[in-house]
Coordinates of N, CA and C in Angstrom, one line a residue:
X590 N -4.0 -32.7 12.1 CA -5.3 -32.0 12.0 C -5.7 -32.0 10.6
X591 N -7.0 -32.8 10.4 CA -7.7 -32.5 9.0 C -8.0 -31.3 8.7
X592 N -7.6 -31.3 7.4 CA -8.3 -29.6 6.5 C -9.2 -30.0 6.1
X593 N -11.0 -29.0 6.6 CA -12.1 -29.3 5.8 C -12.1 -27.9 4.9
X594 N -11.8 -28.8 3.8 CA -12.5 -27.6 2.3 C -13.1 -27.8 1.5
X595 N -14.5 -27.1 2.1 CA -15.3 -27.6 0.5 C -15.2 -26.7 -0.2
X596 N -15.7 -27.0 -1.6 CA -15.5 -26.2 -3.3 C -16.3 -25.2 -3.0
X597 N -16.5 -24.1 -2.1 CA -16.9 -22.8 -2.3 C -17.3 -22.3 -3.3
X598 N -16.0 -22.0 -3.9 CA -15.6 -21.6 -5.2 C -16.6 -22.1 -6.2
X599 N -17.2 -22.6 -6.2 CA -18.4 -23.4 -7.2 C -19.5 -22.9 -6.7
X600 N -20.0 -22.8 -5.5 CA -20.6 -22.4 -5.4 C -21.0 -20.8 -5.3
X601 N -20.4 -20.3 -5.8 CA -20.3 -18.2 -5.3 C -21.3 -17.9 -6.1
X602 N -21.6 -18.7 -7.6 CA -23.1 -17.8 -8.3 C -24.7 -18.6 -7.1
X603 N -24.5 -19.6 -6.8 CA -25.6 -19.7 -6.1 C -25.8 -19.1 -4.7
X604 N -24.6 -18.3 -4.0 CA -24.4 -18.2 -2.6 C -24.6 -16.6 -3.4
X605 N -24.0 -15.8 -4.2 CA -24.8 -14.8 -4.7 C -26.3 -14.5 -4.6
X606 N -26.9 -15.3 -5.3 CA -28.3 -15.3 -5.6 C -29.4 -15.4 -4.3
X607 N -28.7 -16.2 -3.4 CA -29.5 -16.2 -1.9 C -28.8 -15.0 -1.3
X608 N -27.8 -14.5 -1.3 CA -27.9 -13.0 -0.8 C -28.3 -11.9 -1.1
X609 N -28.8 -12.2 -2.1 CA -29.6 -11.2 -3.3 C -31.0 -11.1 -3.0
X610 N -31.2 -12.4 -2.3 CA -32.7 -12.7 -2.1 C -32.9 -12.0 -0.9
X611 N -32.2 -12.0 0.4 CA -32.1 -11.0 0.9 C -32.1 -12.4 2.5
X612 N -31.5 -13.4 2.5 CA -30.7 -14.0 3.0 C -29.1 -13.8 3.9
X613 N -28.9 -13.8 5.1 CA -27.9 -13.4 5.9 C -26.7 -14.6 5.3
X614 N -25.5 -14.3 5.6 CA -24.5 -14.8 5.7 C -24.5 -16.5 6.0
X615 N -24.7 -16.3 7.4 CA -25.0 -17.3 8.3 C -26.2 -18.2 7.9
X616 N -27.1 -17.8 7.2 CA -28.2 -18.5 7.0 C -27.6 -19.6 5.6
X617 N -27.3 -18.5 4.6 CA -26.3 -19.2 3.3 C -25.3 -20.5 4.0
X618 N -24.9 -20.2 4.9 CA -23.8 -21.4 5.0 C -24.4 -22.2 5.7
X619 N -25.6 -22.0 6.8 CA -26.4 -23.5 7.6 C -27.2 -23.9 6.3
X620 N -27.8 -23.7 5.4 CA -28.1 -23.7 4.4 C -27.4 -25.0 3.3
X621 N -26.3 -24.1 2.7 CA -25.6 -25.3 1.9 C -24.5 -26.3 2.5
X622 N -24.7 -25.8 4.5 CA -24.0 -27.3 5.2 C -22.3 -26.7 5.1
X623 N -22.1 -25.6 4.6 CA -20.7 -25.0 4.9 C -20.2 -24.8 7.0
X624 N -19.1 -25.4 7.0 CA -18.2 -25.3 8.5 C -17.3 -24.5 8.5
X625 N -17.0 -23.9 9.7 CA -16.0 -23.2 9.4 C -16.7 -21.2 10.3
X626 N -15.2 -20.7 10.1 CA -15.9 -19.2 10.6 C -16.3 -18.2 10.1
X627 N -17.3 -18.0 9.9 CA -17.7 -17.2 8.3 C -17.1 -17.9 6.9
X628 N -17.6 -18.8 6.7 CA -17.2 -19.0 5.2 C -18.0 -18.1 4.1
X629 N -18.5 -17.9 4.4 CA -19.6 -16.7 3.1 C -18.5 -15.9 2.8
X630 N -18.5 -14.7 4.5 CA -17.8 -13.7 4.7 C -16.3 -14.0 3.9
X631 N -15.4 -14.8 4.4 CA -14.3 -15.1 3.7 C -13.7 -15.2 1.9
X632 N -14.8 -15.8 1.8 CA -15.3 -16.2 0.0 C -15.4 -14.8 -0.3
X633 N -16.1 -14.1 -0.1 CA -16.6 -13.1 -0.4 C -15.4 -11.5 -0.3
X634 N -15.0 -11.9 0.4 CA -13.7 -11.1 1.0 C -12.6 -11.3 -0.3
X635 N -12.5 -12.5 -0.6 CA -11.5 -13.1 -1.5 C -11.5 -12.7 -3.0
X636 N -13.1 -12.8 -3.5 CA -13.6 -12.8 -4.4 C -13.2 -11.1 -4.8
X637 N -13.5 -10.5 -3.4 CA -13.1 -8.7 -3.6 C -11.8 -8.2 -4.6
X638 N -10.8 -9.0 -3.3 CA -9.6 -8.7 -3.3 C -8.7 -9.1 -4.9
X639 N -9.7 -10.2 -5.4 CA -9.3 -10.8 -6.6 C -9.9 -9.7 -7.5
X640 N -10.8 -9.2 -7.7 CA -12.1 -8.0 -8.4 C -10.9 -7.3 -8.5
X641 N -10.2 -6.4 -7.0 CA -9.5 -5.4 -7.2 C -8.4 -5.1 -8.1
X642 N -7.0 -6.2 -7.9 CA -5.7 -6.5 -8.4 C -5.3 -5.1 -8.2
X643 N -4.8 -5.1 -7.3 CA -4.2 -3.4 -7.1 C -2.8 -3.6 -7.9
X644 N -1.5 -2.9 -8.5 CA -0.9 -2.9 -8.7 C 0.3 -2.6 -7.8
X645 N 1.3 -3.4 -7.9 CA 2.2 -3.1 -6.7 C 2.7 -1.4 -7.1
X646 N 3.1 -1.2 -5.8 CA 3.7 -0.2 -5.6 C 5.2 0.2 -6.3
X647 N 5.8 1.3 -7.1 CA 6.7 1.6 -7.9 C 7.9 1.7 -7.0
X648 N 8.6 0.5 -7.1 CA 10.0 1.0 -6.3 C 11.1 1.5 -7.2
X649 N 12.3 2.1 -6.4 CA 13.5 2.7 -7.3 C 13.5 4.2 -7.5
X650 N 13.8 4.5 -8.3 CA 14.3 5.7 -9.0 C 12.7 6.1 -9.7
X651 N 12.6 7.4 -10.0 CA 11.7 7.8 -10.7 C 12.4 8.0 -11.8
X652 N 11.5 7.8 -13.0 CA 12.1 7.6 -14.3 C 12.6 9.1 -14.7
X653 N 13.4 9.6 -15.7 CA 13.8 10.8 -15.9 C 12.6 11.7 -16.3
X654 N 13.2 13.1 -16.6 CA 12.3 14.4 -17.0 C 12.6 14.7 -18.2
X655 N 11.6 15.0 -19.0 CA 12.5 15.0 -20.2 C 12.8 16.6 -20.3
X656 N 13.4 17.2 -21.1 CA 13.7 18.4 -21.5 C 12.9 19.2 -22.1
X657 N 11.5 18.6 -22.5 CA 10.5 19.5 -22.5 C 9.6 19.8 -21.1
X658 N 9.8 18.7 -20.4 CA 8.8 18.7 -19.2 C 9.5 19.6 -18.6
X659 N 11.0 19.8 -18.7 CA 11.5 21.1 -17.5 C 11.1 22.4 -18.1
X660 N 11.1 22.8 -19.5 CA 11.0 23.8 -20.1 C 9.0 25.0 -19.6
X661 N 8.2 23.2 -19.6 CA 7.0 23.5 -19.0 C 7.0 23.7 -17.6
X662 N 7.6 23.3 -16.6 CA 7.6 23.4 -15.8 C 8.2 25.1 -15.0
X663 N 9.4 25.7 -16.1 CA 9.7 26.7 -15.6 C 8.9 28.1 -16.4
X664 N 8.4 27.6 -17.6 CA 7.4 28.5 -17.8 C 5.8 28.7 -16.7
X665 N 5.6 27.8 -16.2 CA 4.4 27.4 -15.7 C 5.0 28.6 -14.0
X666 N 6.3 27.8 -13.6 CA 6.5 28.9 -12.5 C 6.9 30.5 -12.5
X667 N 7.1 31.1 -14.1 CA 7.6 32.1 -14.3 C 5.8 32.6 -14.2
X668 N 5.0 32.4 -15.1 CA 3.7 32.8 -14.9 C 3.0 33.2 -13.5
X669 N 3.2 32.0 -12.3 CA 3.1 32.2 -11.2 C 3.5 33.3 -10.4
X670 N 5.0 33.3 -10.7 CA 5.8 34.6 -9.9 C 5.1 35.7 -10.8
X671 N 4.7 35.9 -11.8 CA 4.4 37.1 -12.3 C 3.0 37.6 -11.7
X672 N 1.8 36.7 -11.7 CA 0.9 36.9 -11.0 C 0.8 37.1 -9.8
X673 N 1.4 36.6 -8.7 CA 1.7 36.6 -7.6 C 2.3 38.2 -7.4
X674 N 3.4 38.6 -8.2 CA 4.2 40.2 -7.5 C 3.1 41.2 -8.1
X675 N 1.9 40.6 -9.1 CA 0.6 42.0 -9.5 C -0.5 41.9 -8.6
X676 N -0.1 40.7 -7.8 CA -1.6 40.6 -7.0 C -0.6 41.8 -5.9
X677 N 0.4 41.6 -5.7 CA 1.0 42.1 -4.5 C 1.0 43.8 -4.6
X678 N 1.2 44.0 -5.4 CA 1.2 45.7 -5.9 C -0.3 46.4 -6.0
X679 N -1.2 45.2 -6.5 CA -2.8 45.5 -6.0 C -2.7 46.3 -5.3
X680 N -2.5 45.0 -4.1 CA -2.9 45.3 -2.5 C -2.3 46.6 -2.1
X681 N -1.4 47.1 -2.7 CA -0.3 48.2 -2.1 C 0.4 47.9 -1.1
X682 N 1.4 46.6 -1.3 CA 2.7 46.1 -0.9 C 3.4 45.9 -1.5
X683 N 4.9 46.3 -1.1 CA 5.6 46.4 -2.3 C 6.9 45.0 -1.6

């Protein structure tokens, strides 16, 4: 089975500009004579995905904590518990 591929890719600033114009998909590809199932759609799909570059996901171990980050972290909860047992004495619960 033959692969038909045309250079798309060369074409995306002019297939831009006719969607801009306010031209459908379908109309762009009977247009520049593109085959295929949604080639616009696809191109365009691709073009996204390339835009994005997501970064992979972090596998392993999480890197350590340093000895300041725990020192903030247990002041930050002592604060909490303190506010928490004055809201509670507010209310008149003990």
């Amino acid at each position: 089975m033959r692969r038909r591929y045309q250079k798309v890719q060369e074409l995306l600033p002019e297939i831009k500009r006719m969607l801009e114009s306010g031209m459908s998909q379908r109309e762009v590809a009977e247009r520049l004579g593109l085959e295929g199932d949604r080639p616009i759609h696809d191109l365009l799909k691709r073009e996204r995905k390339k835009a994005k570059q997501v970064l992979p996901k972090q596998r392993g171990r999480k890197p350590a904590r340093t000895l300041q980050e725990y020192k903030y972290e247990n002041q930050r909860l002592k604060m909490e518990n303190e506010l928490l047992r004055d809201f509670i004495t507010l209310m008149g619960r003990k």
